[in-house]
Structure formats: C-alpha cells, structure tokens
PDB file of C-alpha atoms in Angstrom:
ATOM      1  CA  MET I   1       0.000   0.000   0.000  1.00 50.00           C
ATOM      2  CA  SER I   2       1.362   3.434  -0.874  1.00 59.00           C
ATOM      3  CA  SER I   3       1.771   6.107   1.774  1.00 66.00           C
ATOM      4  CA  GLY I   4      -0.991   8.125   0.093  1.00 71.00           C
ATOM      5  CA  ASN I   5      -3.440   5.248   0.442  1.00 72.00           C
ATOM      6  CA  GLY I   6      -2.371   4.765   4.049  1.00 74.00           C
ATOM      7  CA  ARG I   7      -2.932   8.437   4.774  1.00 73.00           C
ATOM      8  CA  LEU I   8      -6.381   8.330   3.160  1.00 70.00           C
ATOM      9  CA  ALA I   9      -7.298   5.230   5.154  1.00 68.00           C
ATOM     10  CA  GLY I  10      -6.119   6.960   8.327  1.00 60.00           C
ATOM     11  CA  GLU I  11      -8.189  10.041   7.524  1.00 71.00           C
ATOM     12  CA  ARG I  12     -11.256   7.871   6.858  1.00 72.00           C
ATOM     13  CA  GLU I  13     -10.736   6.099  10.195  1.00 65.00           C
ATOM     14  CA  LEU I  14     -10.428   9.440  11.986  1.00 64.00           C
ATOM     15  CA  ARG I  15     -13.618  10.757  10.354  1.00 75.00           C
ATOM     16  CA  SER I  16     -15.392   7.546  11.337  1.00 67.00           C
ATOM     17  CA  ARG I  17     -14.239   7.923  14.942  1.00 66.00           C
ATOM     18  CA  GLU I  18     -15.258  11.585  15.009  1.00 72.00           C
ATOM     19  CA  LYS I  19     -18.714  10.747  13.642  1.00 75.00           C
ATOM     20  CA  ARG I  20     -19.211   8.014  16.222  1.00 67.00           C
ATOM     21  CA  TYR I  21     -18.004  10.385  18.946  1.00 68.00           C
ATOM     22  CA  ASP I  22     -20.363  13.118  17.753  1.00 72.00           C
ATOM     23  CA  ASP I  23     -23.241  10.642  18.057  1.00 70.00           C
ATOM     24  CA  LEU I  24     -22.371   9.910  21.696  1.00 81.00           C
ATOM     25  CA  ASP I  25     -23.940  11.910  24.497  1.00 86.00           C
ATOM     26  CA  ILE I  26     -20.688  12.958  26.186  1.00 88.00           C
ATOM     27  CA  ARG I  27     -21.367  15.210  29.129  1.00 92.00           C
ATOM     28  CA  THR I  28     -19.413  16.961  31.837  1.00 93.00           C
ATOM     29  CA  LEU I  29     -19.690  15.755  35.403  1.00 95.00           C
ATOM     30  CA  SER I  30     -21.399  17.806  38.062  1.00 95.00           C
ATOM     31  CA  ARG I  31     -19.229  19.493  40.652  1.00 96.00           C
ATOM     32  CA  GLU I  32     -20.495  16.988  43.233  1.00 97.00           C
ATOM     33  CA  ASP I  33     -19.569  14.019  41.019  1.00 97.00           C
ATOM     34  CA  ARG I  34     -16.115  15.462  40.329  1.00 97.00           C
ATOM     35  CA  GLU I  35     -15.524  15.953  44.051  1.00 97.00           C
ATOM     36  CA  ARG I  36     -16.764  12.446  44.899  1.00 98.00           C
ATOM     37  CA  TYR I  37     -14.561  10.873  42.247  1.00 98.00           C
ATOM     38  CA  ALA I  38     -11.564  12.952  43.360  1.00 98.00           C
ATOM     39  CA  GLU I  39     -12.065  11.700  46.924  1.00 98.00           C
ATOM     40  CA  GLU I  40     -12.219   8.111  45.663  1.00 98.00           C
ATOM     41  CA  TRP I  41      -9.000   8.663  43.727  1.00 98.00           C
ATOM     42  CA  ASN I  42      -7.253  10.091  46.789  1.00 97.00           C
ATOM     43  CA  ARG I  43      -8.243   7.034  48.855  1.00 97.00           C
ATOM     44  CA  LEU I  44      -7.052   4.735  46.083  1.00 96.00           C
ATOM     45  CA  GLU I  45      -3.633   6.419  45.998  1.00 96.00           C
ATOM     46  CA  GLN I  46      -3.338   6.271  49.787  1.00 96.00           C
ATOM     47  CA  HIS I  47      -3.878   2.498  49.682  1.00 95.00           C
ATOM     48  CA  PHE I  48      -1.303   1.949  46.936  1.00 96.00           C
ATOM     49  CA  VAL I  49       1.600   1.440  49.360  1.00 94.00           C
ATOM     50  CA  ASP I  50      -0.147  -1.429  51.121  1.00 95.00           C
ATOM     51  CA  ARG I  51      -2.104  -2.834  48.170  1.00 94.00           C
ATOM     52  CA  PRO I  52      -0.470  -1.920  44.839  1.00 95.00           C
ATOM     53  CA  ASN I  53      -2.096  -4.702  42.769  1.00 93.00           C
ATOM     54  CA  GLU I  54      -5.556  -3.951  44.112  1.00 94.00           C
ATOM     55  CA  SER I  55      -5.044  -0.207  43.683  1.00 96.00           C
ATOM     56  CA  VAL I  56      -4.287  -0.605  39.975  1.00 96.00           C
ATOM     57  CA  GLY I  57      -7.461  -2.658  39.540  1.00 95.00           C
ATOM     58  CA  GLU I  58      -9.411  -0.024  41.458  1.00 97.00           C
ATOM     59  CA  ALA I  59      -7.917   2.712  39.255  1.00 98.00           C
ATOM     60  CA  ASP I  60      -9.043   0.881  36.119  1.00 96.00           C
ATOM     61  CA  ARG I  61     -12.563   0.454  37.495  1.00 96.00           C
ATOM     62  CA  LEU I  62     -12.722   4.085  38.633  1.00 98.00           C
ATOM     63  CA  VAL I  63     -11.618   5.416  35.237  1.00 97.00           C
ATOM     64  CA  THR I  64     -14.204   3.146  33.609  1.00 96.00           C
ATOM     65  CA  ARG I  65     -16.957   4.443  35.924  1.00 97.00           C
ATOM     66  CA  VAL I  66     -16.031   8.049  35.159  1.00 97.00           C
ATOM     67  CA  MET I  67     -16.122   7.252  31.444  1.00 94.00           C
ATOM     68  CA  ARG I  68     -19.547   5.618  31.808  1.00 95.00           C
ATOM     69  CA  ASP I  69     -20.890   8.586  33.787  1.00 96.00           C
ATOM     70  CA  ARG I  70     -19.561  10.946  31.126  1.00 95.00           C
ATOM     71  CA  GLY I  71     -21.464   8.984  28.454  1.00 93.00           C
ATOM     72  CA  TYR I  72     -18.735   6.838  26.914  1.00 91.00           C
ATOM     73  CA  PRO I  73     -19.647   3.240  26.058  1.00 90.00           C
ATOM     74  CA  VAL I  74     -17.325   1.069  28.146  1.00 90.00           C
ATOM     75  CA  GLU I  75     -18.116  -2.528  27.202  1.00 90.00           C
ATOM     76  CA  ASP I  76     -15.151  -3.082  24.873  1.00 90.00           C
ATOM     77  CA  PHE I  77     -11.635  -1.836  25.711  1.00 93.00           C
ATOM     78  CA  GLU I  78     -10.541  -1.363  22.091  1.00 90.00           C
ATOM     79  CA  GLN I  79     -13.693   0.646  21.347  1.00 87.00           C
ATOM     80  CA  ARG I  80     -12.999   2.749  24.454  1.00 89.00           C
ATOM     81  CA  ILE I  81      -9.572   3.539  23.011  1.00 89.00           C
ATOM     82  CA  LYS I  82     -11.120   4.585  19.694  1.00 86.00           C
ATOM     83  CA  ASP I  83     -13.754   6.750  21.372  1.00 86.00           C
ATOM     84  CA  LEU I  84     -11.208   8.395  23.661  1.00 88.00           C
ATOM     85  CA  SER I  85      -8.873   9.063  20.724  1.00 84.00           C
ATOM     86  CA  VAL I  86     -11.076  11.914  19.515  1.00 83.00           C
ATOM     87  CA  GLU I  87     -10.666  14.106  22.623  1.00 85.00           C
ATOM     88  CA  HIS I  88      -7.923  12.397  24.661  1.00 86.00           C
ATOM     89  CA  ALA I  89      -5.406  11.212  22.072  1.00 85.00           C
ATOM     90  CA  THR I  90      -2.366  12.375  24.033  1.00 88.00           C
ATOM     91  CA  THR I  91      -3.084  10.042  26.952  1.00 90.00           C
ATOM     92  CA  LEU I  92      -4.120   6.918  25.045  1.00 89.00           C
ATOM     93  CA  GLU I  93      -0.763   5.167  25.023  1.00 92.00           C
ATOM     94  CA  GLN I  94      -0.490   5.757  28.759  1.00 95.00           C
ATOM     95  CA  TYR I  95      -3.995   4.373  29.278  1.00 95.00           C
ATOM     96  CA  ARG I  96      -3.223   1.325  27.156  1.00 94.00           C
ATOM     97  CA  ALA I  97       0.045   0.745  29.064  1.00 96.00           C
ATOM     98  CA  ALA I  98      -1.722   1.085  32.424  1.00 96.00           C
ATOM     99  CA  HIS I  99      -4.429  -1.343  31.313  1.00 95.00           C
ATOM    100  CA  ASP I 100      -1.805  -3.870  30.188  1.00 95.00           C
ATOM    101  CA  VAL I 101      -0.007  -3.623  33.541  1.00 96.00           C
ATOM    102  CA  GLY I 102      -3.348  -4.093  35.279  1.00 93.00           C
ATOM    103  CA  LEU I 103      -3.997  -7.273  33.322  1.00 93.00           C
ATOM    104  CA  ARG I 104      -0.542  -8.605  34.181  1.00 92.00           C
ATOM    105  CA  SER I 105      -0.870  -7.632  37.839  1.00 88.00           C
ATOM    106  CA  GLY I 106      -3.973  -9.781  38.099  1.00 80.00           C
ATOM    107  CA  ARG I 107      -1.738 -12.729  37.240  1.00 82.00           C
ATOM    108  CA  GLY I 108       1.066 -11.548  39.537  1.00 80.00           C
ATOM    109  CA  GLY I 109       3.245 -10.530  36.590  1.00 85.00           C
ATOM    110  CA  ALA I 110       3.842  -6.828  37.270  1.00 93.00           C
ATOM    111  CA  THR I 111       6.588  -5.243  39.350  1.00 94.00           C
ATOM    112  CA  THR I 112       5.887  -2.593  41.956  1.00 93.00           C
ATOM    113  CA  GLU I 113       7.535  -0.014  39.693  1.00 96.00           C
ATOM    114  CA  GLU I 114       5.259  -1.010  36.791  1.00 97.00           C
ATOM    115  CA  LEU I 115       2.247  -0.767  39.102  1.00 97.00           C
ATOM    116  CA  ARG I 116       3.369   2.693  40.225  1.00 97.00           C
ATOM    117  CA  GLY I 117       3.690   3.747  36.591  1.00 97.00           C
ATOM    118  CA  ALA I 118       0.216   2.379  35.857  1.00 97.00           C
ATOM    119  CA  ILE I 119      -1.267   4.479  38.666  1.00 98.00           C
ATOM    120  CA  VAL I 120       0.443   7.577  37.250  1.00 97.00           C
ATOM    121  CA  HIS I 121      -0.919   6.791  33.767  1.00 97.00           C
ATOM    122  CA  TYR I 122      -4.439   6.160  35.047  1.00 97.00           C
ATOM    123  CA  ARG I 123      -4.259   9.405  37.036  1.00 97.00           C
ATOM    124  CA  THR I 124      -3.421  11.373  33.893  1.00 96.00           C
ATOM    125  CA  LEU I 125      -6.502  10.121  32.040  1.00 96.00           C
ATOM    126  CA  PHE I 126      -8.627  10.321  35.199  1.00 97.00           C
ATOM    127  CA  ARG I 127      -7.808  14.019  35.598  1.00 96.00           C
ATOM    128  CA  GLU I 128      -8.577  14.697  31.943  1.00 94.00           C
ATOM    129  CA  LEU I 129     -11.905  12.903  32.191  1.00 95.00           C
ATOM    130  CA  LEU I 130     -12.826  14.684  35.410  1.00 94.00           C
ATOM    131  CA  GLY I 131     -11.947  18.004  33.813  1.00 85.00           C
ATOM    132  CA  ASN I 132     -13.643  21.264  34.558  1.00 63.00           C
ATOM    133  CA  PRO I 133     -17.071  22.275  33.330  1.00 52.00           C
ATOM    134  CA  GLY I 134     -16.698  23.446  29.758  1.00 47.00           C
ATOM    135  CA  SER I 135     -13.223  21.989  29.284  1.00 46.00           C
ATOM    136  CA  GLU I 136     -14.704  19.761  26.597  1.00 44.00           C
ATOM    137  CA  SER I 137     -17.358  22.102  25.343  1.00 39.00           C
ATOM    138  CA  ARG I 138     -17.928  20.329  22.036  1.00 42.00           C
ATOM    139  CA  HIS I 139     -21.335  19.159  23.225  1.00 40.00           C
ATOM    140  CA  HIS I 140     -22.139  22.539  24.734  1.00 36.00           C
ATOM    141  CA  GLY I 141     -22.193  24.875  21.768  1.00 33.00           C
ATOM    142  CA  THR I 142     -18.682  24.727  20.342  1.00 30.00           C
ATOM    143  CA  THR I 143     -16.803  22.082  18.449  1.00 33.00           C
ATOM    144  CA  ARG I 144     -13.468  20.442  19.080  1.00 39.00           C
ATOM    145  CA  HIS I 145     -12.033  22.598  16.338  1.00 34.00           C
ATOM    146  CA  ASP I 146     -13.500  25.833  17.721  1.00 34.00           C
ATOM    147  CA  ALA I 147     -11.961  25.159  21.117  1.00 37.00           C
ATOM    148  CA  ALA I 148      -8.508  24.504  19.646  1.00 33.00           C
TER     149      ALA I 148
END
C-alpha cells in the first residue's frame, strides 16, 4: 500500500471515529460528582503502598466508571480507546500501558515499579476525564475545532 493510500485510510478512520463520537452523548460531570470521584481517587492512591495490585485494579474500574458517567460506552476496551482518541489522544498510550499492567498484575506478573507507573498513567486520564465544566465544550455549543 502506498503512503498516500495509508494516509487516506487513516483520515477515513479518523472521520469515522469523530462521527461516532459526535453521536455519543458525552457530558461533563457535576461538581459533586467530580468531588466524589476525586475523593475516591485520593483514597485509592493512599492504599497503593499497602495494596499496589488492588489499587491498579481499582484505578481501572474508577476510570471506567467516570467514562460511563460521562457517556462513553465502556463494554469493549478497544472501542474505548477509539472513542477516547477523539478528545484524549495524548493520553491513550499511557492508558493502554496502564491497562496492560493491570492485566498482568492480576496474574502476579507486574513489578511494583510497573504498578506505580500504571497508577500515574491512570491518574493522567482520570484528571482529563474529570476536567472542569466546559473543558470539553464540544457538546455545549462549540466544536473540538473551535476550542482549539
């Protein structure tokens, strides 16, 4: 395949992802929800020293709950990645790496340093998803491109 065809295929894939994303009902969290989730995250981080494997699993579940509450479909991990790529592309590799460490930690195959890195990666996406009201205003009167 030529690089031109690859570029066109990539552009088609991006348009497809953007269309799917535009069809989703992505919403900002209320101040109360953001505060509640932030408290949960703080507890999770406090427990990391004593329970690193469990904390990584909790981080994955918490990020997934925030995504669900924001309106993202969460049933399939690969689809989550595609949906997140529209607004959170810069953190996707970190999210994927954290998820992979979480899977390995469930089988006892992750080091403490890898688990620590996973928590840091999850925290990055978690903070983006929590955001501030209007930080992703695409569904509130402006588009991704207008906000850029």
